[in-house]
Amino acid sequence: MTESEYAGALRDADAADVVIVGAGPAGLVLGNILLSHGVDCVVLERADRDAVENRARAGFLVPHTVRVLERNGLDAGLRRRGREHGVCEFRTEDGRFRLDYRRLGLGEPHTVYPQHDLVADLLGLYLDAGGRVRFGTEAVAVSDADGPTPAVTAREADGRPARHRARYVAACDGRHGVGRRSLPPGTARHHHDHGVSWLGLLAEAPPSLDAVGYAIHPRGFAGHMARSADLTRYYLQCAPGTRADAWSDDRIWDELALRMRASAYGPLVRGPIAQRAVVDLESDVIEPLRHGSLFLVGDAAALISPSAAKGANLAVLEAEILGRALVDALVHGDPGGLDRYSERCLPHIWRAQEFSRWMIRLLHALPDPDGDPLFRERLRQARIAGLRDFASAQHWFAENYTGI
Ligand code: RFL
């Protein structure tokens, strides 16, 4: 279909006060909050329900996220199946040390709960409450965001185009979504490529240790994070440009065992590698997060490297701030919260970016074509020794690790 045929074939779909694009953690927390306050909304989601409920990603929820879910009545599944987690173990050429971070800093643990379980819970609650989701519907443009009735043009599940009119549009559709593409020219996107790539792995195997494992090895970083009794996420630093299928399962397990020094500290529990993807460690932030009646939330607002496990937590934080502001505007006639949305979220986003960057520098000697590699390596060693030796550094780490 040509562009003009496409525009000609447009039909008006059902209108809503708020059109939410994307059924990830951001879109579904927002949808549930709006629905519980009687605000009419619809979620447009490109994927089908099965794909949405089975997209394995994050797993470490900070205490603030748990509190948001609790105060909005969204925490039943997490309370039943989530597990508290409060220790990380660093393994380096100098030996290993553990930080019981739940007893440091703010004195709170993470809750380990796989993101796909959280998304399935949020979706079930939203649909049970009468919420509308249009699966298989890809938003292709946001128009009239400057005016009082913006619209989202979408390719519906039957392939036909439709226009969804709204008072407000919440783009919760990730970094490649339509929200970002609909911003006016000149909107700032601050981007940083950290120059490091990880092979992200999901193993059908129980966790190998009772801690988050961070291993620093001359061959590169390796990480271990529990997800559930029979699923574990591992990371292996790899050369940028590596193809995800370049390594066999056996090579992956051998390399993980080597870098995590399994011969000294205990074997890894092996199992099939169920998912693998190369993650280039990148960050970006859009400023501001609002353009007229269009709001960016979650990964659409800011992409953050997975080094400090903050992405899903920021998505939930922003969704609650926007949800409350939309309720104030649409139910109580007070648009002040919408005016402050960007300035309220951005300090949290930048703080998380700073800590994620600090974690990357803790775990890698970053490439610098003009610098002395040994100098940077020695700085990295000094950084981790500081974390091992100074109580003040450990408290700072814990506060940032579980804070948002
Ligand atoms: P999502 O989850 O990507 O959801 C966006 C949804 O939008 C849909 N979509 C569209 N729908 C309609 N029309 C379009 N044009 C659309 N374009 C996209 C998509 O199908 C999808 O359903 O974004 P959201 O809600 O902002 O949530 C962000 C989080 O998913 C993300 O930040 C985290 O997963 C990041 N992350 C982690 N975060 C943590 O807090 N803790 C962790 O331990 C953690 N581990 C991780 C991670 C991300 C990873 N990857 C995949 C980079 C581990 C990994 C490997």
Coordinates of C-alpha atoms and ligand atoms in Angstrom, one line a residue:
M1 CA 0.0 0.0 0.0
T2 CA 1.4 3.4 -0.9
E3 CA 1.4 6.2 1.6
S4 CA -1.5 8.0 0.0
E5 CA -3.5 4.8 -0.3
Y6 CA -2.7 4.2 3.4
A7 CA -4.0 7.6 4.4
G8 CA -7.1 7.2 2.3
A9 CA -7.9 3.8 3.9
L10 CA -7.7 5.2 7.4
R11 CA -10.7 4.5 9.6
D12 CA -11.3 5.9 13.1
A13 CA -10.9 3.3 15.7
D14 CA -12.4 3.7 19.2
A15 CA -11.2 6.8 21.0
A16 CA -9.9 7.0 24.5
D17 CA -8.7 9.6 27.0
V18 CA -5.3 8.1 27.0
V19 CA -3.8 5.9 24.2
I20 CA -0.8 3.9 25.6
V21 CA 1.6 2.5 23.0
G22 CA 3.3 -0.7 24.3
A23 CA 2.4 -3.4 26.8
G24 CA 5.7 -3.7 28.6
P25 CA 6.2 -2.9 32.3
A26 CA 5.7 0.9 31.7
G27 CA 2.5 0.7 29.6
L28 CA 0.9 -1.9 31.8
V29 CA 1.6 -0.2 35.2
L30 CA 0.3 3.0 33.6
G31 CA -2.8 1.3 32.2
N32 CA -3.6 -0.3 35.6
I33 CA -3.3 3.0 37.5
L34 CA -5.5 4.8 35.0
L35 CA -8.1 2.1 35.0
S36 CA -8.3 1.9 38.7
H37 CA -9.1 5.7 38.8
G38 CA -11.8 5.4 36.1
V39 CA -9.7 6.9 33.3
D40 CA -10.6 5.6 29.9
C41 CA -7.5 4.2 28.1
V42 CA -6.5 1.7 25.4
V43 CA -3.2 -0.1 25.0
L44 CA -1.8 -0.7 21.4
E45 CA 0.7 -3.5 21.3
R46 CA 2.6 -4.7 18.2
A47 CA 3.2 -8.2 19.5
D48 CA 0.7 -11.0 20.3
R49 CA -0.2 -11.8 23.9
D50 CA 2.0 -14.9 24.1
A51 CA 5.1 -12.9 23.0
V52 CA 4.4 -10.2 25.5
E53 CA 4.1 -12.7 28.4
N54 CA 7.2 -14.6 27.5
R55 CA 9.8 -11.9 26.7
A56 CA 12.5 -12.8 29.3
R57 CA 14.5 -9.7 30.4
A58 CA 14.9 -8.1 33.8
G59 CA 14.5 -9.7 37.1
F60 CA 15.9 -7.5 39.9
L61 CA 13.3 -5.2 41.3
V62 CA 14.4 -2.4 43.7
P63 CA 12.4 -1.7 46.9
H64 CA 10.8 1.4 45.3
T65 CA 9.4 -0.7 42.5
V66 CA 7.9 -3.2 44.9
R67 CA 6.3 -0.3 46.9
V68 CA 4.8 1.2 43.7
L69 CA 3.3 -2.2 42.8
E70 CA 2.0 -2.7 46.3
R71 CA 0.3 0.7 46.7
N72 CA -1.4 0.2 43.4
G73 CA -2.6 -3.3 44.2
L74 CA -0.4 -4.9 41.6
D75 CA 1.9 -7.0 43.8
A76 CA 0.0 -10.3 44.4
G77 CA 2.1 -12.5 42.1
L78 CA 5.4 -10.9 43.2
R79 CA 4.4 -11.5 46.9
R80 CA 3.7 -15.1 46.1
R81 CA 6.7 -16.0 43.9
G82 CA 9.3 -13.2 44.3
R83 CA 12.3 -13.9 46.4
E84 CA 14.4 -11.4 48.4
H85 CA 18.0 -11.1 47.4
G86 CA 20.7 -9.1 49.1
V87 CA 24.2 -10.3 48.4
C88 CA 26.7 -9.9 45.6
E89 CA 30.0 -11.6 45.2
F90 CA 33.0 -10.2 43.3
R91 CA 35.6 -12.5 41.9
T92 CA 38.9 -11.0 40.8
E93 CA 42.5 -12.0 40.3
D94 CA 43.0 -11.1 44.0
G95 CA 40.4 -13.5 45.3
R96 CA 36.7 -13.0 46.1
F97 CA 34.7 -10.9 48.4
R98 CA 31.0 -10.6 49.2
L99 CA 28.8 -7.6 50.0
D100 CA 25.7 -8.2 52.0
Y101 CA 24.1 -5.1 50.6
R102 CA 20.8 -5.7 52.3
R103 CA 22.6 -4.8 55.6
L104 CA 24.3 -1.7 54.1
G105 CA 23.1 1.6 52.7
L106 CA 19.3 1.8 53.0
G107 CA 19.2 -1.7 54.4
E108 CA 16.8 -3.1 51.8
P109 CA 17.1 -6.1 49.5
H110 CA 16.1 -6.6 45.8
T111 CA 13.2 -8.7 45.0
V112 CA 14.0 -11.2 42.3
Y113 CA 10.9 -11.7 40.0
P114 CA 11.3 -12.3 36.3
Q115 CA 10.0 -9.4 34.2
H116 CA 7.9 -11.7 32.0
D117 CA 6.0 -13.0 35.1
L118 CA 5.5 -9.4 36.2
V119 CA 4.2 -8.4 32.7
A120 CA 1.9 -11.4 32.7
D121 CA 0.5 -10.4 36.2
L122 CA 0.0 -6.8 35.1
L123 CA -1.7 -7.8 31.8
G124 CA -4.0 -10.3 33.6
L125 CA -5.0 -7.6 36.2
Y126 CA -5.6 -5.0 33.5
L127 CA -7.8 -7.3 31.4
D128 CA -9.7 -8.6 34.4
A129 CA -10.5 -5.0 35.3
G130 CA -12.0 -4.5 31.8
G131 CA -8.9 -2.8 30.2
R132 CA -8.6 -2.8 26.5
V133 CA -5.5 -4.1 24.7
R134 CA -5.2 -4.3 21.0
F135 CA -2.6 -7.0 20.3
G136 CA -1.0 -7.2 16.9
T137 CA -1.5 -3.5 16.4
E138 CA 1.6 -1.5 15.4
A139 CA 1.5 2.2 16.0
V140 CA 3.2 4.0 13.0
A141 CA 2.8 7.7 13.8
V142 CA 1.6 10.2 16.4
S143 CA 0.0 13.3 14.9
D144 CA -1.4 16.5 16.3
A145 CA 0.6 16.2 19.6
D146 CA 0.7 20.0 19.7
G147 CA -3.1 20.3 19.9
P148 CA -5.8 19.1 22.3
T149 CA -6.7 15.9 20.3
P150 CA -3.6 14.0 19.3
A151 CA -4.0 10.8 17.3
V152 CA -2.1 7.5 16.9
T153 CA -2.1 6.0 13.5
A154 CA -1.7 2.2 13.7
R155 CA -1.6 -0.9 11.5
E156 CA -4.3 -3.1 13.1
A157 CA -4.0 -6.9 13.4
D158 CA -6.0 -7.4 10.2
G159 CA -3.4 -5.2 8.3
R160 CA -5.8 -2.3 7.9
P161 CA -4.8 1.2 9.1
A162 CA -6.8 3.0 11.8
R163 CA -6.6 6.2 13.8
H164 CA -6.9 6.3 17.5
R165 CA -7.9 9.7 18.9
A166 CA -7.0 10.7 22.5
R167 CA -6.5 13.5 24.9
Y168 CA -3.0 12.2 25.7
V169 CA -0.6 9.7 24.3
A170 CA 1.8 7.7 26.4
A171 CA 4.7 6.3 24.4
C172 CA 5.8 3.2 26.4
D173 CA 7.1 1.5 23.3
G174 CA 10.9 1.3 23.9
R175 CA 13.8 2.9 22.1
H176 CA 12.7 2.0 18.6
G177 CA 9.1 2.9 19.1
V178 CA 6.8 5.5 17.5
G179 CA 7.0 7.9 20.4
R180 CA 10.6 8.8 19.8
R181 CA 10.0 9.0 16.0
S182 CA 7.2 11.5 16.6
L183 CA 9.2 14.1 18.5
P184 CA 9.8 17.5 16.8
P185 CA 13.2 18.0 15.2
G186 CA 15.6 19.5 17.7
T187 CA 14.5 17.4 20.6
A188 CA 17.7 16.5 22.5
R189 CA 18.8 12.9 22.6
H190 CA 21.9 12.5 24.7
H191 CA 23.6 9.3 23.7
H192 CA 26.6 7.3 24.9
D193 CA 28.1 4.1 23.6
H194 CA 30.1 2.5 26.4
G195 CA 32.2 0.6 23.9
V196 CA 31.5 -2.8 25.6
S197 CA 29.3 -5.7 24.5
W198 CA 27.8 -8.5 26.5
L199 CA 26.4 -11.8 25.3
G200 CA 23.3 -12.0 27.4
L201 CA 22.2 -15.6 28.1
L202 CA 19.3 -17.2 29.8
A203 CA 20.1 -20.7 31.0
E204 CA 17.5 -23.4 31.9
A205 CA 19.5 -24.2 35.0
P206 CA 19.2 -23.4 38.7
P207 CA 21.5 -20.6 40.0
S208 CA 25.0 -21.6 40.6
L209 CA 25.6 -19.4 43.7
D210 CA 23.5 -17.7 46.3
A211 CA 24.6 -14.2 45.2
V212 CA 24.8 -11.9 42.1
G213 CA 28.2 -12.9 40.7
Y214 CA 30.5 -10.4 39.1
A215 CA 33.7 -12.0 37.8
I216 CA 36.5 -9.8 36.4
H217 CA 39.0 -11.8 34.4
P218 CA 41.8 -11.0 31.9
R219 CA 39.5 -12.6 29.2
G220 CA 36.7 -10.3 30.1
F221 CA 33.7 -9.9 32.4
A222 CA 31.3 -12.6 33.3
G223 CA 28.1 -12.2 35.4
H224 CA 25.6 -14.4 37.1
M225 CA 22.1 -13.4 38.2
A226 CA 19.4 -15.7 39.6
R227 CA 15.9 -15.5 37.9
S228 CA 14.0 -18.4 39.4
A229 CA 14.6 -21.9 40.8
D230 CA 15.3 -23.2 37.3
L231 CA 16.3 -20.1 35.2
T232 CA 19.6 -18.2 35.5
R233 CA 20.8 -15.2 33.6
Y234 CA 24.5 -15.1 32.7
Y235 CA 26.5 -12.4 30.9
L236 CA 29.8 -12.8 29.0
Q237 CA 31.7 -9.8 27.7
C238 CA 32.4 -10.4 24.0
A239 CA 34.0 -8.4 21.2
P240 CA 31.7 -5.8 19.7
G241 CA 30.2 -7.1 16.5
T242 CA 30.1 -10.8 17.8
R243 CA 27.1 -12.7 16.4
A244 CA 24.8 -14.2 19.1
D245 CA 25.1 -17.7 17.6
A246 CA 28.8 -17.6 17.2
W247 CA 29.4 -19.6 20.4
S248 CA 28.2 -23.1 21.1
D249 CA 26.5 -24.0 24.4
D250 CA 29.6 -25.9 25.5
R251 CA 32.0 -23.0 24.6
I252 CA 29.7 -20.7 26.6
W253 CA 29.7 -22.9 29.7
D254 CA 33.5 -23.5 29.5
E255 CA 34.1 -19.7 29.2
L256 CA 31.8 -18.9 32.0
A257 CA 33.5 -21.5 34.2
L258 CA 36.9 -20.1 33.4
R259 CA 36.0 -16.5 34.0
M260 CA 34.0 -17.2 37.2
R261 CA 36.9 -19.3 38.4
A262 CA 34.7 -22.3 39.0
S263 CA 37.7 -24.5 39.7
A264 CA 38.5 -22.4 42.8
Y265 CA 35.0 -21.4 43.9
G266 CA 32.7 -24.2 42.8
P267 CA 31.2 -25.5 39.6
L268 CA 28.4 -23.9 37.6
V269 CA 25.1 -25.7 37.2
R270 CA 24.9 -26.2 33.5
G271 CA 21.8 -26.5 31.3
P272 CA 20.5 -25.6 27.9
I273 CA 20.9 -22.0 26.8
A274 CA 17.3 -21.0 26.2
Q275 CA 17.9 -17.5 24.9
R276 CA 21.0 -15.5 23.8
A277 CA 21.4 -11.9 22.5
V278 CA 24.3 -9.6 22.1
V279 CA 23.7 -6.4 24.1
D280 CA 25.8 -3.4 23.2
L281 CA 26.1 -1.4 26.3
E282 CA 24.6 2.0 25.3
S283 CA 22.7 4.7 27.1
D284 CA 20.6 7.6 26.0
V285 CA 18.2 10.1 27.5
I286 CA 15.6 12.2 25.7
E287 CA 15.1 15.7 27.0
P288 CA 12.4 16.8 27.6
L289 CA 10.1 13.8 28.1
R290 CA 7.0 15.6 27.0
H291 CA 6.0 17.1 23.7
G292 CA 2.5 18.7 23.9
S293 CA 0.2 15.8 24.7
L294 CA 2.8 13.1 24.0
F295 CA 4.7 11.7 27.0
L296 CA 7.7 9.3 26.8
V297 CA 7.9 6.6 29.5
G298 CA 10.4 3.7 30.2
D299 CA 12.9 2.7 27.6
A300 CA 11.2 5.2 25.2
A301 CA 12.3 8.0 27.6
A302 CA 15.8 6.7 28.4
L303 CA 17.8 3.6 27.4
I304 CA 20.1 2.4 30.2
S305 CA 22.7 -0.3 30.0
P306 CA 21.8 -3.5 32.0
S307 CA 24.9 -3.2 34.2
A308 CA 23.1 -2.0 37.3
A309 CA 19.6 -3.5 36.5
K310 CA 17.8 -0.2 36.5
G311 CA 15.7 -0.2 33.2
A312 CA 12.5 -1.9 34.3
N313 CA 12.7 -0.1 37.7
L314 CA 12.8 3.4 36.0
A315 CA 9.9 2.3 33.7
V316 CA 7.8 1.6 36.8
L317 CA 8.8 4.8 38.6
E318 CA 8.0 7.0 35.5
A319 CA 4.7 5.1 34.8
E320 CA 3.5 5.9 38.4
I321 CA 4.5 9.5 38.2
L322 CA 2.7 9.9 34.8
G323 CA -0.3 7.9 35.9
R324 CA -0.9 10.1 38.9
A325 CA -0.5 13.2 36.8
L326 CA -2.9 12.0 34.2
V327 CA -5.5 11.2 36.9
D328 CA -5.1 14.7 38.4
A329 CA -5.5 16.3 35.0
L330 CA -8.4 14.2 33.7
V331 CA -10.3 13.5 36.9
H332 CA -9.5 16.5 39.1
G333 CA -8.9 19.1 36.4
D334 CA -5.3 19.8 37.6
P335 CA -2.7 19.6 34.8
G336 CA 0.2 20.7 37.1
G337 CA 1.6 17.2 37.4
L338 CA 1.8 16.8 33.6
D339 CA 3.7 20.1 33.4
R340 CA 6.2 18.7 36.0
Y341 CA 6.5 15.2 34.6
S342 CA 9.8 15.7 32.8
E343 CA 11.5 17.6 35.6
R344 CA 10.4 15.0 38.2
C345 CA 11.7 12.0 36.2
L346 CA 14.9 13.3 34.7
P347 CA 16.9 13.5 38.0
H348 CA 16.1 9.8 38.7
I349 CA 17.1 8.9 35.2
W350 CA 20.4 10.7 35.3
R351 CA 21.3 9.3 38.7
A352 CA 20.6 5.8 37.5
Q353 CA 22.7 6.5 34.3
E354 CA 25.6 7.7 36.5
F355 CA 25.6 4.6 38.7
S356 CA 25.2 2.3 35.7
R357 CA 28.2 4.0 34.1
W358 CA 30.1 3.6 37.4
M359 CA 29.3 -0.1 37.4
I360 CA 30.6 -0.5 33.8
R361 CA 33.9 1.1 34.9
L362 CA 34.0 -1.1 37.9
L363 CA 33.7 -4.3 35.8
H364 CA 35.7 -3.3 32.7
A365 CA 38.8 -1.5 31.7
L366 CA 37.1 0.6 29.1
P367 CA 38.6 1.0 25.6
D368 CA 40.4 4.3 25.0
P369 CA 42.3 4.4 21.8
D370 CA 44.6 7.1 23.0
G371 CA 45.2 5.9 26.5
D372 CA 47.6 3.4 28.2
P373 CA 45.6 0.2 28.6
L374 CA 47.6 -0.9 31.7
F375 CA 46.9 2.5 33.4
R376 CA 43.2 2.0 32.9
E377 CA 43.4 -1.6 34.2
R378 CA 45.2 -0.5 37.3
L379 CA 42.6 2.2 37.9
R380 CA 39.9 -0.5 37.6
Q381 CA 41.7 -2.7 40.1
A382 CA 42.0 0.2 42.5
R383 CA 38.3 1.0 42.1
I384 CA 37.3 -2.5 43.1
A385 CA 39.8 -2.6 46.0
G386 CA 38.2 0.5 47.3
L387 CA 34.8 -1.2 47.2
R388 CA 36.3 -4.2 49.0
D389 CA 38.1 -2.2 51.7
F390 CA 36.1 0.9 52.6
A391 CA 32.8 0.7 54.5
S392 CA 31.8 4.2 53.2
A393 CA 32.2 2.9 49.6
Q394 CA 30.2 -0.2 50.4
H395 CA 27.3 1.9 51.9
W396 CA 27.4 4.2 48.8
F397 CA 27.3 1.1 46.5
A398 CA 24.4 -0.4 48.4
E399 CA 22.4 2.8 48.4
N400 CA 22.8 3.2 44.7
Y401 CA 22.4 -0.5 43.9
T402 CA 18.9 -0.8 45.5
G403 CA 17.9 2.9 45.1
I404 CA 16.4 4.6 42.2
Ligands
RFL1 P1 9.5 -2.8 26.8 O1 9.5 -3.8 27.9 O2 10.5 -2.9 25.7 O3 8.1 -2.8 26.2 C1 7.8 -2.0 25.0 C2 6.6 -2.6 24.4 O4 6.2 -1.8 23.2 C3 5.9 -2.6 22.1 N1 6.1 -1.8 20.9 C4 5.1 -1.3 20.2 N2 3.7 -1.5 20.2 C5 3.0 -0.9 19.3 N3 3.5 -0.1 18.3 C6 4.8 0.0 18.2 N4 5.3 0.8 17.2 C7 5.7 -0.6 19.1 N5 7.0 -0.5 19.3 C8 7.3 -1.3 20.4 C9 6.9 -3.8 22.3 O5 6.4 -5.0 21.6 C10 6.9 -4.0 23.8 O6 5.8 -4.9 24.2 O7 9.7 -1.3 27.4 P2 9.3 -0.7 28.9 O8 7.9 -1.0 29.2 O9 9.8 0.7 28.8 O10 10.2 -1.5 29.9 C11 11.6 -1.4 29.9 C12 12.3 -2.7 30.3 O11 11.8 -3.8 29.5 C13 13.8 -2.7 30.2 O12 14.3 -1.4 30.7 C14 14.5 -3.8 31.1 O13 14.2 -5.1 30.6 C15 16.0 -3.6 31.1 N6 16.7 -4.7 31.8 C16 16.7 -4.8 33.1 N7 16.1 -3.8 33.9 C17 16.0 -3.9 35.3 O14 15.4 -3.0 35.9 N8 16.6 -5.0 35.9 C18 17.3 -6.0 35.2 O15 17.7 -7.0 35.9 C19 17.3 -5.9 33.8 N9 17.9 -6.9 33.0 C20 17.3 -5.7 31.0 C21 17.9 -6.8 31.7 C22 17.3 -5.6 29.6 C23 18.0 -6.6 28.9 N10 18.0 -6.5 27.4 C24 17.1 -7.2 26.6 C25 18.6 -5.3 26.9 C26 18.6 -7.8 30.9 C27 18.6 -7.7 29.5 C28 19.3 -8.7 28.7

